[in-house]
XYZ file of C-alpha atoms in Angstrom:
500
model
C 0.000 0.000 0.000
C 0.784 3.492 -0.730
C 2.299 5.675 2.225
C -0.058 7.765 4.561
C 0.269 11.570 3.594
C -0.168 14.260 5.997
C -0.082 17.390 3.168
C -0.776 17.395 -0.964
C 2.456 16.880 -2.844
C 0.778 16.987 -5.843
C -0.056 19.592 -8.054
C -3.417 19.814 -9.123
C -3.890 23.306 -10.425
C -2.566 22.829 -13.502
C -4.005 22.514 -17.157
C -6.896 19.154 -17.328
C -7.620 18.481 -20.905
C -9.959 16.859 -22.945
C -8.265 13.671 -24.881
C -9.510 13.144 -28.031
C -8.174 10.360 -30.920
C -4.970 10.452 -29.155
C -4.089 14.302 -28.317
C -5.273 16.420 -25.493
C -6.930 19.471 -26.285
C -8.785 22.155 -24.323
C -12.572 22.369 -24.210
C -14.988 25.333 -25.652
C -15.167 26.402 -22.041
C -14.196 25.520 -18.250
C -15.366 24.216 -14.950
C -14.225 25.236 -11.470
C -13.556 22.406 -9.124
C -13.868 22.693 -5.367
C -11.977 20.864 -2.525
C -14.358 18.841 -0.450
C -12.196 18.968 2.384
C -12.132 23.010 2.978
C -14.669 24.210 -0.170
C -12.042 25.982 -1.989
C -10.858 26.229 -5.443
C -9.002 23.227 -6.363
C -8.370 22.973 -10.441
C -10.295 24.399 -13.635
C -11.007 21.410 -16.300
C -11.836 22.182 -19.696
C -15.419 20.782 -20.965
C -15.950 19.812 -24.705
C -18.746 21.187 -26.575
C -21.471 19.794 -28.891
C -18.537 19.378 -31.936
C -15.915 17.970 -29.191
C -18.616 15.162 -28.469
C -19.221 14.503 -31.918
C -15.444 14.437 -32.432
C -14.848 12.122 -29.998
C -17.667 9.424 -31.263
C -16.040 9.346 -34.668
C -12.572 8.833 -33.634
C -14.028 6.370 -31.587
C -15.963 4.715 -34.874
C -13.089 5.391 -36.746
C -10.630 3.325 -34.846
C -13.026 0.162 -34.169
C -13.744 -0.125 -38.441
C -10.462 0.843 -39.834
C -8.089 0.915 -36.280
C -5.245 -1.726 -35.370
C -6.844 -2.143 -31.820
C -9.730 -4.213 -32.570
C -7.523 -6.047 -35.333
C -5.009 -7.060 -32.389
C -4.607 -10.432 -30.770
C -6.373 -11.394 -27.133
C -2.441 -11.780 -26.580
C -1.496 -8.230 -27.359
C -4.325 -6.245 -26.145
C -3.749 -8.373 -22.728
C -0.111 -7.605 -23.246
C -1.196 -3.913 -23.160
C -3.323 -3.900 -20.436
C -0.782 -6.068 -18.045
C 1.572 -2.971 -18.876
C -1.363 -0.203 -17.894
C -1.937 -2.214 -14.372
C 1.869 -2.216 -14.007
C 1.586 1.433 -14.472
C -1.225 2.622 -12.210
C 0.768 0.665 -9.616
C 3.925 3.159 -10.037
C 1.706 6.099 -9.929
C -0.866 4.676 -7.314
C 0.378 7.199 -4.783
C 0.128 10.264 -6.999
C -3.578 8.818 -8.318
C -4.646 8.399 -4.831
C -3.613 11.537 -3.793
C -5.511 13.650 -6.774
C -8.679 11.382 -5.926
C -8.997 12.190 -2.531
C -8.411 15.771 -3.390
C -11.102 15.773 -5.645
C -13.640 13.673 -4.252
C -12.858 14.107 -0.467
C -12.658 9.984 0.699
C -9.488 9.334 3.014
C -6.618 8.438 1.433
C -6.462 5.023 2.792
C -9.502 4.860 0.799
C -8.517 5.814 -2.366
C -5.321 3.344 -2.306
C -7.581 0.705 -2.033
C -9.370 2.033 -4.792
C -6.036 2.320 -7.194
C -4.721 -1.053 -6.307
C -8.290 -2.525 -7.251
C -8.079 -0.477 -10.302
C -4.988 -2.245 -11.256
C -5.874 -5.576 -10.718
C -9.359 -5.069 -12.923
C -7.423 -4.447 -15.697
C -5.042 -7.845 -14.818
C -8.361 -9.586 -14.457
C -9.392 -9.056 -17.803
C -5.991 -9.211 -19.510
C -6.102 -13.091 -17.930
C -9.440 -13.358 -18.655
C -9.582 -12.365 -22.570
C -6.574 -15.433 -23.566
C -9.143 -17.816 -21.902
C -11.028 -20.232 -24.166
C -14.701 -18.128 -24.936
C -16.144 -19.546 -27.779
C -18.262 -23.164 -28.482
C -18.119 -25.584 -31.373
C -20.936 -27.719 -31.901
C -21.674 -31.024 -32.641
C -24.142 -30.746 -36.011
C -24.443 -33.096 -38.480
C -21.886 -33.929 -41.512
C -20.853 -32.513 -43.602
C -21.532 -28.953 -41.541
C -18.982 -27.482 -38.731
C -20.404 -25.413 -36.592
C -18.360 -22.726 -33.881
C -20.346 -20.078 -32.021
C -17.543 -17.567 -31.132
C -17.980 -13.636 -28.993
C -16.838 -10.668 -31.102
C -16.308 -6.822 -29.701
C -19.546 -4.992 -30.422
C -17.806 -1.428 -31.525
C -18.169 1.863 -30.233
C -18.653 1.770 -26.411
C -20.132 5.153 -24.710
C -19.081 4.562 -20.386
C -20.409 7.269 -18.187
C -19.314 6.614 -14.603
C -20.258 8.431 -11.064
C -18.226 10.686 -9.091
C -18.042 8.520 -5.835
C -15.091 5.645 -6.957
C -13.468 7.781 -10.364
C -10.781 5.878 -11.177
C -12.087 2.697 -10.237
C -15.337 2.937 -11.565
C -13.325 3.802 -15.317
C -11.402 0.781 -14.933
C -15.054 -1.827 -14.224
C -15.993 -0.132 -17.998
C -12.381 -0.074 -20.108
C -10.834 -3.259 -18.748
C -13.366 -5.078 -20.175
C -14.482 -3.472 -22.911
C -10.483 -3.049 -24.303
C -9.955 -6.479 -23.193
C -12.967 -7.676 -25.997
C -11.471 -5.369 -28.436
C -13.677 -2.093 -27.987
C -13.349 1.409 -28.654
C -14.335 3.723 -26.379
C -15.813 7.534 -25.166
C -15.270 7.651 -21.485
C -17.225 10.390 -19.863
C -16.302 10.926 -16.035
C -18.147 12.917 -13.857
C -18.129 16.818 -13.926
C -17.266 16.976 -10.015
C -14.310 14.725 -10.245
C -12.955 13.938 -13.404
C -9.048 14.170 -12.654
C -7.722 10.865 -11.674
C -9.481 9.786 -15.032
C -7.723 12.474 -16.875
C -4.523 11.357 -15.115
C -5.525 7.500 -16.388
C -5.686 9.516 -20.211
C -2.058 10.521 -19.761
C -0.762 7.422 -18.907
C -2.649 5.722 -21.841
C -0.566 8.404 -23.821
C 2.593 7.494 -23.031
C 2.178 3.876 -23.156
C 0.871 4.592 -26.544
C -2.967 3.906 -27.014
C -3.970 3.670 -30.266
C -5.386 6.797 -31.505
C -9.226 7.001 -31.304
C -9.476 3.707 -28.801
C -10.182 5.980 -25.369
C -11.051 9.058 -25.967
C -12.408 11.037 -22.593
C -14.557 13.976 -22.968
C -15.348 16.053 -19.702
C -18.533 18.192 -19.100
C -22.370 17.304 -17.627
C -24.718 15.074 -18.361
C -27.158 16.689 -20.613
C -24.494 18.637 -22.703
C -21.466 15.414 -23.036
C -23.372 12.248 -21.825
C -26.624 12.660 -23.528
C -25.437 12.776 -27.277
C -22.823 9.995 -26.433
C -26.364 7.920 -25.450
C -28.089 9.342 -28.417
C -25.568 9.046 -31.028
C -26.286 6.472 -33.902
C -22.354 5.318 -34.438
C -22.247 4.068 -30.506
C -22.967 0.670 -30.233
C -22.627 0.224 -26.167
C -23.565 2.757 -23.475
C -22.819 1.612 -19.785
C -23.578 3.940 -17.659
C -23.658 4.043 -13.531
C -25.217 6.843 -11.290
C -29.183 7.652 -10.222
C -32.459 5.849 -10.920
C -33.755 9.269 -12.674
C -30.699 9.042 -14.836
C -30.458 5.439 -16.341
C -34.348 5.819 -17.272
C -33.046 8.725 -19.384
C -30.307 6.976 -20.996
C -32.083 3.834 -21.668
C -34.268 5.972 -23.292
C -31.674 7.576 -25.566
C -30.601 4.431 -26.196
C -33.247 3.415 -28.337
C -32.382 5.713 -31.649
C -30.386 2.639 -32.548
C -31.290 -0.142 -30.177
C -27.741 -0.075 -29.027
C -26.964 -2.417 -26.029
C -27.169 -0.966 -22.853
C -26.168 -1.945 -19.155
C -27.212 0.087 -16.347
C -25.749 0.285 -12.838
C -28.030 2.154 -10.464
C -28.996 2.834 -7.126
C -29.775 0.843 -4.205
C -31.341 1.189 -0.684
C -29.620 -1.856 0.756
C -30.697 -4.229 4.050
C -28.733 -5.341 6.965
C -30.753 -7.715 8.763
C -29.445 -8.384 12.088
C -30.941 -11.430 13.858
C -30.522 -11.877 17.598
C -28.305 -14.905 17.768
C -25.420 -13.152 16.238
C -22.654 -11.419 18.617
C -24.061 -7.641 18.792
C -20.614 -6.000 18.752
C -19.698 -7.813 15.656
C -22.953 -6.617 13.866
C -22.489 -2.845 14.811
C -19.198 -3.294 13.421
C -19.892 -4.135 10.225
C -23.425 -1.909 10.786
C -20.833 1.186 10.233
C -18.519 -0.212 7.819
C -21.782 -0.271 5.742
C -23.245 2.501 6.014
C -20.438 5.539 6.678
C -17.828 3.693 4.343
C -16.957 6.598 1.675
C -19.426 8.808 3.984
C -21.856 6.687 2.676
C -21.315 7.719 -1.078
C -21.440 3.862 -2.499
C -24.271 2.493 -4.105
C -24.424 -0.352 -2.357
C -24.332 1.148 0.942
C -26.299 -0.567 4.156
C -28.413 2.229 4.521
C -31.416 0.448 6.266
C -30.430 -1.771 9.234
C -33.339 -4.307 9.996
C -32.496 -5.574 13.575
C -34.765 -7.763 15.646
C -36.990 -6.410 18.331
C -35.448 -8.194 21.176
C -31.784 -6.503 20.277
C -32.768 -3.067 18.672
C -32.442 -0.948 21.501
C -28.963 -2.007 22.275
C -28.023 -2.488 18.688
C -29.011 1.732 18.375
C -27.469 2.176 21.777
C -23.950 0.831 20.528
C -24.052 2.168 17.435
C -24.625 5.835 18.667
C -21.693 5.194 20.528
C -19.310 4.214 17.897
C -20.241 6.040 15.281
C -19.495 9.678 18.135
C -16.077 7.992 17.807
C -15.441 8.212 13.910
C -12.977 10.561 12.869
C -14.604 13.196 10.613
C -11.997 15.110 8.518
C -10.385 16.302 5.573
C -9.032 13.092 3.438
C -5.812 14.266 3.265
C -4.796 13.620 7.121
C -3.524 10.479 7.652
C -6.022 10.215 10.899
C -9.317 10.787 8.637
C -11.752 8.046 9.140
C -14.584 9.709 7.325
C -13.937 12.241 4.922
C -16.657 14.745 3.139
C -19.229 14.664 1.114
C -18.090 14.991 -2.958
C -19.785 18.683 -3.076
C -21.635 21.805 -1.629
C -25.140 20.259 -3.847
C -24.743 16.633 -2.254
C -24.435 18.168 1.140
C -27.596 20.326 0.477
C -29.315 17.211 -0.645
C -28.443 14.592 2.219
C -28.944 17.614 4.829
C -32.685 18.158 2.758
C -32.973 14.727 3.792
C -32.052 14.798 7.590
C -34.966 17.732 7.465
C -37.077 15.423 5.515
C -36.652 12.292 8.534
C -37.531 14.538 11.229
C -40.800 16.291 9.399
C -42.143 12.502 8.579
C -41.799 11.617 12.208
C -38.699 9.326 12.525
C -36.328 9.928 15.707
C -33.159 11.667 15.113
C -30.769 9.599 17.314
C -27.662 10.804 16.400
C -25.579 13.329 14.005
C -27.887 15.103 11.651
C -25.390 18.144 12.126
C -22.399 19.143 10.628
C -18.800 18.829 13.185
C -17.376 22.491 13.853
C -13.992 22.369 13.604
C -11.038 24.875 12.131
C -9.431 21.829 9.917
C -13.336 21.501 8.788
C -14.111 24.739 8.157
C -15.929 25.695 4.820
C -15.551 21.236 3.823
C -18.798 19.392 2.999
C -19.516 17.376 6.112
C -21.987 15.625 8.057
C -21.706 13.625 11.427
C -22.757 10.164 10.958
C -26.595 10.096 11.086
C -28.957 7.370 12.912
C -32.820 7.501 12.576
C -34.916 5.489 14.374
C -38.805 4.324 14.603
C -39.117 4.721 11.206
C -41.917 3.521 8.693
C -41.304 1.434 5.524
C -43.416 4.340 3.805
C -41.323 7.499 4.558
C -39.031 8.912 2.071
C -36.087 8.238 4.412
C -36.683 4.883 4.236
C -37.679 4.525 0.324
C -35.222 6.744 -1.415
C -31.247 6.724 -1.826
C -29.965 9.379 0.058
C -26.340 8.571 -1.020
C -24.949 9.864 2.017
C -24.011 9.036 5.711
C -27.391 8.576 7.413
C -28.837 5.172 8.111
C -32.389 4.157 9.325
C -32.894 1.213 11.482
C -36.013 -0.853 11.109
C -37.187 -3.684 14.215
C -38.747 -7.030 12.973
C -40.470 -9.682 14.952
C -39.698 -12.774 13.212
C -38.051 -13.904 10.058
C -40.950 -13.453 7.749
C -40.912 -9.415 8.631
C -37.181 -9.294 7.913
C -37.695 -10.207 4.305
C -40.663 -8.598 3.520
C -38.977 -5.181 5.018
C -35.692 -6.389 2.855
C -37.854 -6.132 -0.111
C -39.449 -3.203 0.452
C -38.268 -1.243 -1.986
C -37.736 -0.185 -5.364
C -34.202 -0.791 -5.289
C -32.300 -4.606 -5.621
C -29.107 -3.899 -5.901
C -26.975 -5.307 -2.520
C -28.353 -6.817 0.934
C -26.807 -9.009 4.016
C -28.167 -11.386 6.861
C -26.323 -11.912 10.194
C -26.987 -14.605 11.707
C -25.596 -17.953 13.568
C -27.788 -20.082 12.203
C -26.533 -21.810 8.947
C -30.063 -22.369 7.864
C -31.617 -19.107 8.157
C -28.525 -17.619 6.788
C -29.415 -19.571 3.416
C -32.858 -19.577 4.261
C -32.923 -15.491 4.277
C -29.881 -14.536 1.635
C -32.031 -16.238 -0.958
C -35.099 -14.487 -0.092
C -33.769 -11.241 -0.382
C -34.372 -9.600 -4.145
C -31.091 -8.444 -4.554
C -27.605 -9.066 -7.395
C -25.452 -8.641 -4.195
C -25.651 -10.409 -0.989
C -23.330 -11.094 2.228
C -23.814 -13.166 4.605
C -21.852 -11.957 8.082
C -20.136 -9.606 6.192
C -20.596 -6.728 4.340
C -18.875 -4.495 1.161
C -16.625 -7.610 0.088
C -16.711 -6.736 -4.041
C -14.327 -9.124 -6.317
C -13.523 -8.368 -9.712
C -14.274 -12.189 -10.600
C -17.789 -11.749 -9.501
C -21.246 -9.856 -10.960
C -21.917 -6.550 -9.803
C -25.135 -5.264 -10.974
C -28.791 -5.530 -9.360
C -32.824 -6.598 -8.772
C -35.581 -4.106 -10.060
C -34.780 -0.589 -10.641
C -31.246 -1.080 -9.425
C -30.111 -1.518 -12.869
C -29.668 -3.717 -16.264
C -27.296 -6.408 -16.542
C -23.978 -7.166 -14.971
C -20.160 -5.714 -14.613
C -17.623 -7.698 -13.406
C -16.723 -11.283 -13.767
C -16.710 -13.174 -16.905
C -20.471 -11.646 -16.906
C -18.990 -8.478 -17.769
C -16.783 -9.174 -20.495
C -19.510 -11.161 -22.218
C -21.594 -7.767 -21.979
C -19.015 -5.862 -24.267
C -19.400 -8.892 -26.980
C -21.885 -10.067 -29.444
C -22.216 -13.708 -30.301
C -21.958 -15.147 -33.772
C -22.860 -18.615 -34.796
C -20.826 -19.599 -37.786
C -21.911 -22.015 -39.777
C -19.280 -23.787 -42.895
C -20.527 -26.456 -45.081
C -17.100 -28.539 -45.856
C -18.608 -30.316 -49.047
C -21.572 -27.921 -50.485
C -23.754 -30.376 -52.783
C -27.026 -28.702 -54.631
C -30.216 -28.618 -51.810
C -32.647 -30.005 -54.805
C -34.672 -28.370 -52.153
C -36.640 -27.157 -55.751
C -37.258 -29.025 -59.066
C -34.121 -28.668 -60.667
């Protein structure tokens, strides 16, 4: 792992550039970027315009039908990508570094992130040499082989809460089958994937293969998800968003997989060791200051332990170390920017106006090393119902509600209570109910005693309106490829099938 740093040794206000078929250019106008940790300036990017976008989708078509990448072995292209995980491992301290400066999560957070980042793109470079194609047994003279080719131009739009890593679930894969690709990170913290550009320069990309335009969803994402010559859009981020892009989609029925939100269970049974539970209770929920999708922001705990459960959660969670990333004693950083703090504070209101009991946090620490950051003390609400907005909608942030259930049949039904599916856990000591329970719950992700565990040789995706399809795992590869059946006839005689 990377060492702890106590002060930025990077520099960050310099010039952030659009890269486009290979060169970096600067954008038709700019964006002002904001610590998280003390709300001040932190670096101006440059954001491409309507002819940028359009730019960037033909280099991208242009290198997939005429380009050397696509055209490459599985060999080389894994030979490529073993040398870009070699890389982000040289630079993981610098990445981390401009990732917690731009998105505010502690930096032991962010070197997590980087070294996962590398090993995606291992994963994949393994992965792609494997065996993926079928021959099948059809009858003389005929020789059938059913074989997975890249499906083109790929448009990736990824979330501002894991930058880096999130890039690297979308172009590992997608290179790895032979892609091209317009990479769109968000508008609050697009640097570290700028950073990844420049290293993709100087190990000498292809031109046209990644291109990564910078700007906001309706101006840059939209007419990537609208644009006839893309053949792929993945996208991850909001509910509200992923209907839009699904619908943009359709102008050419291009293939789409969708990563949204989630409103994830804990359920806590009684005959699991309380301490253990709360333990993992905060891990959930206040990991990345609860910026992850699949956070455990609903803990359903049995009535006979809910009171104590609450009681020793308040009390840890006073203990957390709220702070600027960039100290090496930060627990819990900020919150990515001044609107998401407006919108989980909205919420807090929101919990207390429906009724629920505000049992800790709610409030934002007072500090000098805090002032002017985007913080919140880690939030508890209690006696909630499964109808309030609290309990029903993502707040993407660190507040948690906890829910009390009778008996087993309650747990589920409050697991599935919601639109979401994406990620859910069970605690308990009984192997039965453990299996019993996981199944039950409608959900792509599921722990039992144990909680945020994510492999790159698994699925990631979810249930209901927590997404379409799957990233991750051979699943994900197969979603950058089509299939082909090819049929050869090895002694063509005339069919007759007609009167000669």
């Amino acid at each position: 792992m990377a060492p702890t740093l106590a002060a930025p040794t990077v520099k960050v206000d310099r010039k952030w550039q659009l890269w486009i078929n290979g060169k970096f250019e600067d954008g038709v106008s700019e964006r002002q970027l904001f610590n998280p940790g003390n709300g001040k300036p932190l670096a101006k990017v440059a954001e491409a315009g309507p002819d940028q976008v359009e730019k960037a989708v033909k280099a991208a078509r242009n290198a997939f039908d005429h380009g050397p990448w696509p055209r490459l072995t599985a060999l080389e292209r894994a030979q490529f990508l073993f040398k870009l995980a070699d890389k982000i491992d040289e630079n993981a301290s610098e990445l981390a570094e401009i990732e917690t400066l731009n998105m505010g999560k502690p930096l032991r957070e962010t070197q997590y992130d980087m070294a996962d980042a590398a090993n995606c793109f291992r994963y994949y470079a393994g992965l792609v040499t494997k065996p993926l194609g079928q021959t099948v047994d059809v009858p003389a003279p005929s020789v059938t082989s059913i074989v997975r080719e890249p499906i083109g131009v790929c448009g990736q739009i990824i979330p501002w809460n894991y930058p880096l890593l999130m890039a690297a679930w979308k172009l590992a894969p997608a290179l790895a089958a032979g892609n091209t690709c317009i990479l769109k990170p968000s508008e609050y913290t697009p640097l570290s994937v700028i950073r990844l550009a420049e290293i993709l320069a100087e190990l000498e990309l292809p031109e046209g293969v990644v291109n990564v335009v910078l700007g906001d969803g309706p101006k840059v994402g939209q007419p990537i998800a609208e644009s006839i010559l893309v053949d792929k859009i993945a996208f991850t981020g909001s509910v509200k968003t992923g209907k839009l892009i699904a619908a943009a989609a359709l102008t050419n029925l291009k293939k789409v997989t969708l990563e949204l939100g989630g409103k994830s269970p804990m359920v806590v049974f009684d005959d699991f060791n309380l301490d253990t539970a709360v333990d993992y209770a905060l891990f959930a929920i206040y990991c990345n200051a609860g910026q992850v999708c699949s956070a455990g922001s609903r803990m359903i705990v049995h009535k006979s332990i809910h009171d104590q459960f609450i009681k020793k959660m308040i009390e840890r969670s006073k203990k957390i170390k709220v702070g600027p990333g960039i100290e090496p004693d930060t627990e819990m950083g900020p919150l990515v920017s001044a609107q998401q703090l407006k919108r989980v504070l909205e919420y807090i209101e929101i919990g207390k106006s429906e009724g629920a009991k505000l049992e800790v946090g709610g409030d934002q620490p007072q500090g000098e090393s805090l002032s002017g950051g985007f913080y919140v003390n880690p939030t508890i609400f209690s006696n909630v119902k499964p109808e309030m907005r609290i309990v029903q909608e993502e707040i993407f942030g660190q507040v948690v509600v906890v829910q009390k259930f009778d008996n087993e049949k309650e747990a589920i039904e409050l697991a599935n209570g919601t639109q979401f599916g994406l990620a859910g856990a069970v605690f308990t000591s009984d192997v039965s109910r453990a299996h019993r329970v996981v199944k039950a719950i409608k959900a792509g992700i599921t722990w039992v005693n144990g909680y945020h565990n994510t492999y790159n040789e698994c699925p990631w995706g979810g249930y209901k309106q927590s997404g379409w399809g799957r990233e991750l795992g051979t699943y994900g590869l197969d979603a950058y490829t089509e299939l082909k059946q090819i049929n050869i006839n090895l002694d063509p005689q005339p069919v007759n099938w007609f009167q000669p």
